[in-house]
Coordinates of C-alpha atoms in Angstrom, one line a residue:
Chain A
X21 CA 7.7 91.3 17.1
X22 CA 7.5 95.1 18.1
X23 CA 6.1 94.3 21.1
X24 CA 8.2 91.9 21.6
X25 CA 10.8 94.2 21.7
X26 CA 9.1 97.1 23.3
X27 CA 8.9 94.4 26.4
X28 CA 12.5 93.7 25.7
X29 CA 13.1 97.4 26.3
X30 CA 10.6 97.8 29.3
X31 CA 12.2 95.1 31.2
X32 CA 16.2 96.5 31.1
X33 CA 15.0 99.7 31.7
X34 CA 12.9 98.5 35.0
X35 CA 15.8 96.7 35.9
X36 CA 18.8 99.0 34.9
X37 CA 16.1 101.6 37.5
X38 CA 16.0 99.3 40.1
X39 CA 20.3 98.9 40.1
X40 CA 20.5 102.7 39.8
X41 CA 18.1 103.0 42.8
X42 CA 19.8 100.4 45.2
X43 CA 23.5 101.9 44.1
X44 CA 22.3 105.3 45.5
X45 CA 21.0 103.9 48.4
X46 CA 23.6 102.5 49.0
X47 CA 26.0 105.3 48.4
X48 CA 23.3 107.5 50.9
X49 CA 24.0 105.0 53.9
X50 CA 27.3 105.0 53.2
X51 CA 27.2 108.9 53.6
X52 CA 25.1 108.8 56.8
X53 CA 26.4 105.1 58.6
X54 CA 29.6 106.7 60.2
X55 CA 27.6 109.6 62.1
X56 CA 25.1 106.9 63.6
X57 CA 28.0 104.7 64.6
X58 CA 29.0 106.8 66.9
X59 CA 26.0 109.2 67.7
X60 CA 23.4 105.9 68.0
X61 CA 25.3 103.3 69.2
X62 CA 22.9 101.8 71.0
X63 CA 20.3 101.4 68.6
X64 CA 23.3 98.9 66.9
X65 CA 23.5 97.1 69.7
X66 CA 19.8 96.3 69.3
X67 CA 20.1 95.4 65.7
X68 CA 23.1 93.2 66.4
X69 CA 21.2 91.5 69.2
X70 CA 18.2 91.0 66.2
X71 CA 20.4 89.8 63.9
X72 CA 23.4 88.3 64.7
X73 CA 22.4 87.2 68.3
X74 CA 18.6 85.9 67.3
X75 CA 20.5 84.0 64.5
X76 CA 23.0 81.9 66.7
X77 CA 20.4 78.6 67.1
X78 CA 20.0 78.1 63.2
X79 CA 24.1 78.9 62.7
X80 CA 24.6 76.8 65.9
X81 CA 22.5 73.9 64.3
X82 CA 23.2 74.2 61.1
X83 CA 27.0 74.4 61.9
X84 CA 27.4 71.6 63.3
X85 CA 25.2 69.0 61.0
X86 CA 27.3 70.5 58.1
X87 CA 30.8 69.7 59.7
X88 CA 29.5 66.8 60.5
X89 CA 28.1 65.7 57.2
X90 CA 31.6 67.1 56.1
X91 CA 33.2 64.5 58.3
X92 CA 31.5 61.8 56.9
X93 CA 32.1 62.3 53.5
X94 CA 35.4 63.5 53.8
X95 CA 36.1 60.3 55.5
X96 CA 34.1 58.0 53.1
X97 CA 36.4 59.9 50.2
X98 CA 39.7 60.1 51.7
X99 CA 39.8 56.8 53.0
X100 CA 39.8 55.5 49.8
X101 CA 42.8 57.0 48.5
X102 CA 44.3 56.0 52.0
X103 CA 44.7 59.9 53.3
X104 CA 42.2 59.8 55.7
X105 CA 44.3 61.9 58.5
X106 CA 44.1 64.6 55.9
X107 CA 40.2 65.0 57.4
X108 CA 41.4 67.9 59.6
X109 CA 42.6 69.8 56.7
X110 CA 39.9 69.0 54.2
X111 CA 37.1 70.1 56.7
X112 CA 39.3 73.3 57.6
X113 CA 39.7 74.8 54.1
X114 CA 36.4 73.7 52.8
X115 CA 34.8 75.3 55.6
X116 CA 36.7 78.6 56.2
X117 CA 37.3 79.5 52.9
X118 CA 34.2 78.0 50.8
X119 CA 31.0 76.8 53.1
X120 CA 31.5 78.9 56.1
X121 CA 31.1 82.1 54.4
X122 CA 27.7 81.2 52.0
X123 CA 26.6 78.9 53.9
X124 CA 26.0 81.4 56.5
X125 CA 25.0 84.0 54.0
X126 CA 22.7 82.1 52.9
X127 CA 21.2 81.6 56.3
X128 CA 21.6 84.7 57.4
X129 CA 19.7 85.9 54.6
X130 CA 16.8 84.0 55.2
X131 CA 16.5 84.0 59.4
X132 CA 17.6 88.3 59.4
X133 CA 17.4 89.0 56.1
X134 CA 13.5 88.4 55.6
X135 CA 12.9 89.9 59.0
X136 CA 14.6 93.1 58.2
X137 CA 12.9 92.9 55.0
X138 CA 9.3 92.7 56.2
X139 CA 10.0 94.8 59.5
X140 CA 10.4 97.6 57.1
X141 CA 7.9 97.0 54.8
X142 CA 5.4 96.7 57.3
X143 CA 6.3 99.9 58.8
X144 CA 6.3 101.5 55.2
X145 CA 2.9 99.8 55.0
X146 CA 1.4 101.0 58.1
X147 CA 3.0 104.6 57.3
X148 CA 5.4 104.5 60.2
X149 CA 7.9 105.7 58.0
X150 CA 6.4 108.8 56.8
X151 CA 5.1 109.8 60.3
X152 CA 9.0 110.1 61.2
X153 CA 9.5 112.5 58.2
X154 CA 6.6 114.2 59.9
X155 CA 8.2 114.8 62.5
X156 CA 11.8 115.6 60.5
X157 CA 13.2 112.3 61.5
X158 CA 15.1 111.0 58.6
X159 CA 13.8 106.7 58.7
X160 CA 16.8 106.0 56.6
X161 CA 19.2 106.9 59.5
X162 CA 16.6 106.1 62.6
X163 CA 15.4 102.8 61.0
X164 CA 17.7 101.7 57.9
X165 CA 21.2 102.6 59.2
X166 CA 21.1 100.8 62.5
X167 CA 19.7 97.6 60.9
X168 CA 22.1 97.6 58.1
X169 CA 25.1 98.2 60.1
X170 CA 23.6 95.5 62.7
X171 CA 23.8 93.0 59.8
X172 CA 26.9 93.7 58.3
X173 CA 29.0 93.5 61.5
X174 CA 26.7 90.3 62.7
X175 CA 27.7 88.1 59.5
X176 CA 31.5 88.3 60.2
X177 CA 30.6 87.1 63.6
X178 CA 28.1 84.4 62.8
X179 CA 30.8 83.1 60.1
X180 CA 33.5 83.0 62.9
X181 CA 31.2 80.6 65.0
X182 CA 29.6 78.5 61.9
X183 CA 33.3 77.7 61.2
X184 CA 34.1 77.0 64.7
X185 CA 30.9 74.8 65.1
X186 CA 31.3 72.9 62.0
X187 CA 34.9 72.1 62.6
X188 CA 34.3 70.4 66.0
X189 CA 31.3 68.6 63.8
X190 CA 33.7 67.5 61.6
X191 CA 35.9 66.5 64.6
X192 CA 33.1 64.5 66.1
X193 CA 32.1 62.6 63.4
X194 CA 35.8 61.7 62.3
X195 CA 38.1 61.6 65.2
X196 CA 34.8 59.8 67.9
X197 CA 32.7 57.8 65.5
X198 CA 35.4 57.3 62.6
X199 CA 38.7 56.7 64.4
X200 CA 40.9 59.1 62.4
X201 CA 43.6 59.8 64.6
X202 CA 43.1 62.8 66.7
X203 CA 46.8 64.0 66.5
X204 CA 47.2 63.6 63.2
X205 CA 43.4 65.4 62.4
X206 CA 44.9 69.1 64.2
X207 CA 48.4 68.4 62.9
X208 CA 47.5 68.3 59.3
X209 CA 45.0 71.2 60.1
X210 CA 47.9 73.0 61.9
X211 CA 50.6 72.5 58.8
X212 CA 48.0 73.0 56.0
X213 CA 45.9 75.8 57.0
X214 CA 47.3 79.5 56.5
X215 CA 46.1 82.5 57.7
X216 CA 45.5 84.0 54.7
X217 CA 43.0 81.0 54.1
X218 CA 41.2 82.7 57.0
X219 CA 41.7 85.9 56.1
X220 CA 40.2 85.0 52.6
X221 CA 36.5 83.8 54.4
X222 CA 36.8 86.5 56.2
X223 CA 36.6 88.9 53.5
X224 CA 34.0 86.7 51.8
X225 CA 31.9 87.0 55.3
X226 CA 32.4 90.7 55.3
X227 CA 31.3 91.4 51.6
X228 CA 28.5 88.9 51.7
X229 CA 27.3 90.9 55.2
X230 CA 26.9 94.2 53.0
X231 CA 25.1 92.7 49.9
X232 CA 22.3 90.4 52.2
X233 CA 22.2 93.3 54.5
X234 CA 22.1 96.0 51.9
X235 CA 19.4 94.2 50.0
X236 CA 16.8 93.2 52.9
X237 CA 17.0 96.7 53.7
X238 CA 16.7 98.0 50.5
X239 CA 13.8 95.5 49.3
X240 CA 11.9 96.7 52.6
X241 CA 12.7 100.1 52.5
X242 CA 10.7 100.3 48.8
X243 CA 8.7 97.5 49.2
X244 CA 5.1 98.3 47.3
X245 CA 2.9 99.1 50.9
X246 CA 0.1 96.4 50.9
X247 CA 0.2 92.8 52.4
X248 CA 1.1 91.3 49.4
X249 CA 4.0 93.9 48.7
X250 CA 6.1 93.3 51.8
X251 CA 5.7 89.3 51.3
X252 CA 7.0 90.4 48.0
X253 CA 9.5 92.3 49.2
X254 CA 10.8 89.7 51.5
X255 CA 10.5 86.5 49.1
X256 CA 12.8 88.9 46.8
X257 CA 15.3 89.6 49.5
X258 CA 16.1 86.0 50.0
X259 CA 16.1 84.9 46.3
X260 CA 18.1 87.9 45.0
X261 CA 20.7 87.7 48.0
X262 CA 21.4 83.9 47.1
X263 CA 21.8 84.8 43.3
X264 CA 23.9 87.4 44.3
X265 CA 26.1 85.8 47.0
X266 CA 26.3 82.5 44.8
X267 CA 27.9 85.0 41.9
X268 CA 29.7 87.4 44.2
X269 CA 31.4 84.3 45.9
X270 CA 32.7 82.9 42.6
X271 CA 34.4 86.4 41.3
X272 CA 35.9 87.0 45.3
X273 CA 37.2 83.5 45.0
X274 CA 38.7 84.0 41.6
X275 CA 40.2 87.6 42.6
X276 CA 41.5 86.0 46.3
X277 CA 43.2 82.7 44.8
X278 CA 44.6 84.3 41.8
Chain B
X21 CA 14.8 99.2 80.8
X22 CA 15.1 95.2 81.9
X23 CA 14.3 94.1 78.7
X24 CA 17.5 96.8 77.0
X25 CA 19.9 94.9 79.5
X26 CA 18.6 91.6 78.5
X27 CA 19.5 92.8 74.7
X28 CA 22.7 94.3 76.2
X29 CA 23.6 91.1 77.5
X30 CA 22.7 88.8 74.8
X31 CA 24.5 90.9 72.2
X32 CA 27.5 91.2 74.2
X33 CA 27.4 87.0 74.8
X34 CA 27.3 86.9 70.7
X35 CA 30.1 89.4 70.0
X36 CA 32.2 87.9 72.4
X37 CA 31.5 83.8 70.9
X38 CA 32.1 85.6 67.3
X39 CA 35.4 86.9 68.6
X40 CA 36.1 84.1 70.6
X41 CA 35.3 81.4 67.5
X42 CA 37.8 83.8 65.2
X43 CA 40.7 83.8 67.8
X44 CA 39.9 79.7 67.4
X45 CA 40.4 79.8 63.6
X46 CA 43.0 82.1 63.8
X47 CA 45.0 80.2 66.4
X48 CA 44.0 76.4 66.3
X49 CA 43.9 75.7 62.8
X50 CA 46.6 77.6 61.5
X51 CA 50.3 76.4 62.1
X52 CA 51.7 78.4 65.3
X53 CA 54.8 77.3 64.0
X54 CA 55.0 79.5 60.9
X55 CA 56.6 82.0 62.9
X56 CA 59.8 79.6 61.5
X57 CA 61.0 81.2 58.9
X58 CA 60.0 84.6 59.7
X59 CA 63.0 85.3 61.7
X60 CA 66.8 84.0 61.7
X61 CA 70.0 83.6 59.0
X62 CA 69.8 82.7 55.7
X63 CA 71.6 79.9 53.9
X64 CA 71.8 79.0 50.5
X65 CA 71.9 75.7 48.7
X66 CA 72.0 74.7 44.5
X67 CA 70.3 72.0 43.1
X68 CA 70.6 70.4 39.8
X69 CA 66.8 69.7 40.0
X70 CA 64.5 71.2 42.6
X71 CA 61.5 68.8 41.8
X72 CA 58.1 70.3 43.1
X73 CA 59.7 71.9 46.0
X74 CA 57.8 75.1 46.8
X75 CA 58.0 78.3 48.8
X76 CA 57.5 77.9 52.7
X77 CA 58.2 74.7 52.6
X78 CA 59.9 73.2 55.7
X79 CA 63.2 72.5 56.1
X80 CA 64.0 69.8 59.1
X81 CA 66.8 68.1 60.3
X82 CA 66.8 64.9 62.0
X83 CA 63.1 65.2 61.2
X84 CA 62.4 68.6 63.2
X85 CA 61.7 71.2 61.2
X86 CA 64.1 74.3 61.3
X87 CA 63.5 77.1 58.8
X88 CA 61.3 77.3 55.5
X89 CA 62.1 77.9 51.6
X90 CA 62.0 81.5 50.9
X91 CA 63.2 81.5 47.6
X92 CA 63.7 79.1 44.6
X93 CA 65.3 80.9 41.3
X94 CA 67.0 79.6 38.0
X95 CA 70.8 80.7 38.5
X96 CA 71.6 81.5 34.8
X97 CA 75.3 81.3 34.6
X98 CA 75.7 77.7 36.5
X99 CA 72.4 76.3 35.2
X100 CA 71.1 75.2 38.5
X101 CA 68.4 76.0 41.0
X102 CA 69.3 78.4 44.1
X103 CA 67.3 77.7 47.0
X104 CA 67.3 80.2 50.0
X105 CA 65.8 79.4 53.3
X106 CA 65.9 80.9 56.4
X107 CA 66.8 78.9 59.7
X108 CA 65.5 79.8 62.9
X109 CA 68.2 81.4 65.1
X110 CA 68.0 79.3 68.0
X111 CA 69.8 76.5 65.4
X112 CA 73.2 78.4 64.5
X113 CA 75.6 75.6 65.4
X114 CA 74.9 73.6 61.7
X115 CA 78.2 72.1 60.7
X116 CA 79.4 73.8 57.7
X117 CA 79.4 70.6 55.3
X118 CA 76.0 69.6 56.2
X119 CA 74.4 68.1 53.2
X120 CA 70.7 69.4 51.9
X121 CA 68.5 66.7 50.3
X122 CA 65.1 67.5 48.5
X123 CA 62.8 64.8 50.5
X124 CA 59.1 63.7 49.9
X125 CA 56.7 63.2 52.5
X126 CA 54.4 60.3 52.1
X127 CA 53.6 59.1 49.2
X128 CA 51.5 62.2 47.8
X129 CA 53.3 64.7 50.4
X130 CA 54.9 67.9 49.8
X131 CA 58.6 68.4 49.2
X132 CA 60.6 69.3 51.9
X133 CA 64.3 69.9 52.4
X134 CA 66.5 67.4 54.5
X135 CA 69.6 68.5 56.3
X136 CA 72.0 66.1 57.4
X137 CA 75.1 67.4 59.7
X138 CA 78.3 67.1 58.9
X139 CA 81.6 67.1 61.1
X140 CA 83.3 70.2 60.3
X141 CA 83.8 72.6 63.2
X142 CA 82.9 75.7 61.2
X143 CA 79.1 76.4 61.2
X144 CA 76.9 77.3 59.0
X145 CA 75.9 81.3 59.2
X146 CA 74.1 84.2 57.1
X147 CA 74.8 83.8 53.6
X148 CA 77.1 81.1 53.5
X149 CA 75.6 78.2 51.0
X150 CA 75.5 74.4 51.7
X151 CA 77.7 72.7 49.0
X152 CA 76.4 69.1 49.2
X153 CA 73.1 68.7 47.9
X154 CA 71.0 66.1 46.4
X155 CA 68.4 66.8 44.1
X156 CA 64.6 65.4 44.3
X157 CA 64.4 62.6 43.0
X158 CA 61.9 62.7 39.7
X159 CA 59.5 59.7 39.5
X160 CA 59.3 60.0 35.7
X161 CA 63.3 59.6 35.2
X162 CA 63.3 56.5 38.0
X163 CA 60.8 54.8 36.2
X164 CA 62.6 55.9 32.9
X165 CA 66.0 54.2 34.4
X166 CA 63.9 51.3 35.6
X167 CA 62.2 50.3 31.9
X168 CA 65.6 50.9 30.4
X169 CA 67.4 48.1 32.7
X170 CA 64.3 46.2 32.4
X171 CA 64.9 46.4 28.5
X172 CA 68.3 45.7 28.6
X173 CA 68.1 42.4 29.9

């Protein structure tokens, strides 16, 4: 029973650590991402190619087999109450506000998220990382910085063309192979659609850009440095990010509906 | 130094698609039209029932929509509904004694409000209020009034 307890005990306070750890790290990129934006841009530009830019066949792909899945069961559902025009809309607001946003998250976390991860484990594992403080170059704002802001100004992006791409799935699949009307498809779209319902997966795509970002680089950053540490590292980068986004996406849509 | 241009050029292909698909949402799936009701003179009408009518909902006439619902309150004195709307501006020759219906679209539509003209020479302009009006029409009282005469047979 006392151990019991004693474990009890253990485990918060590892985990209450680990929070405390990943807030300040947090707050120390915060501190140093504003200076690198504008003294480094270039070494951006590389992690947005890695990131956002590497990730566009998987959000291309994936895009477009969700919108058109959406299509088909939209249409399968709708038709029953006799509303099947109302596809457009349906596939619109279920997209932008709701699946564009984790869907690409989730993606995202696992095609840039586990490389971040891993590229900086590995270089925390081969002592990369501490040859730069060596040599008084600070790795969080050579290495970390650039790869986290790459990140969180790709997932905006990638959203933007997952919606795009699923929409014209959705199109496909119920305007070519269904026979909605295509008129009535963008009209309802156009009438239903606001631009605060973009605005609202915007903001989901921005936030969910920080926290899979924030945590690849974090879980590689401290990643234990053996083989087995940065798989480690990288396994918990894609399972805490879809916890987290899964969560996170529930309180954004509470706070943005209400 | 091929390979950074390469980077150079494949980044700036993927921030231009991202920007390009948002200016897609932004513009092809939202209603260009909604600048209606942004801009022109507001009218008033009262209704003794505003049924599920809601803010920004259209109002058309002759079936081509005009203006949107800005405002539904509870006038406490009169005990009836106030409905404000703004009209686009381009439409300021609305005969005065135009009549304002609360419509339904489709079966499981949204409201919408209905004008029909009148004949009066005077028009309709900022402030003034639209005197004929008909209410929505409540599916629970019609099928009410229906059982009754049913019953009273």
């Amino acid at each position: 029973m006392k151990d019991l307890l004693t474990d009890a005990v253990q485990t918060l306070r590892i985990f209450l650590q680990g929070l405390g750890q990943l807030g300040l790290f947090f707050v120390n990129l915060l501190i140093y991402s504003p200076r690198t934006l504008i003294k480094r841009p270039q070494l951006i530009i590389r992690q947005v190619y890695n990131s956002g830019a590497m990730s566009m066949t998987i959000i291309l792909t994936c895009g477009l087999f969700v919108g058109m899945v959406l299509g088909l069961q939209g249409f399968d559902t709708l038709q029953r109450f006799g509303a099947e025009e109302a596809l457009g809309t349906f596939a619109a607001l279920s997209l932008v506000k709701e699946l564009g946003p984790v869907l690409t998250a989730l993606l995202f976390a696992g095609r840039a998220g586990t490389a971040l991860a891993s590229e900086i484990g590995l270089m925390r594992a081969t002592d990369q990382l501490a040859a730069m403080e060596m040599m008084a170059v600070d790795p969080i704002r050579r290495v970390v910085i650039p790869r986290f802001l790459g990140g969180v100004i790709s997932m905006p992006l990638l959203t933007a063309i997952f919606n795009m791409v699923a929409i014209f799935g959705a199109f496909l699949v119920g305007v070519a192979f269904m026979g909605v009307d295509e008129g009535a498809f963008w009209s309802q779209m156009y009438a239903n659609v606001a631009v605060a319902d973009i605005n609202q997966g915007i903001i989901k795509s921005v936030v969910f850009g920080i926290v899979v970002s924030l945590l690849a680089v974090f879980e590689g950053y401290n990643s234990v440095p053996t083989a087995e540490g940065v798989g480690r590292a990288t396994t918990r980068t894609v399972v805490i990010s879809a916890i987290v986004v899964l969560i996170l996406d529930y309180m954004l849509t509470a706070a943005l509906i209400g | 130094m091929k390979q950074t241009r390469a980077v150079e050029v494949g980044t700036g292909l993927f921030v231009l698609l991202g920007f390009g698909a948002l200016f897609f949402l932004i513009t092809q799936t939202t209603g260009l039209n909604q600048e209606i009701g942004t801009k022109g003179y507001k009218i008033t009408a009262r209704f003794e029932n505003v049924g599920d009518l809601k803010i920004r909902a259209p109002v058309t006439i002759s079936g081509v929509t005009i203006g949107r619902v800005t405002d539904i309150s509870f006038d406490a004195d009169r005990l009836n509904a106030i409905v404000k709307m703004t009209i686009a501006p381009q439409y300021d020759q609305l005969p005065d004694d135009s009549e304002a219906a609360i419509l339904t679209a489709g079966l499981i539509g949204g409201q919408y409000i209905g004008l029909t003209p009148g004949g009066s020479d005077t028009h309709l302009e900022n402030g003034s209020e639209v005197e004929f009006t008909q209410s929505a029409v409540v599916l629970e009282n019609l099928i009410g009034k229906f059982l009754s005469g049913v019953g009273s047979k």
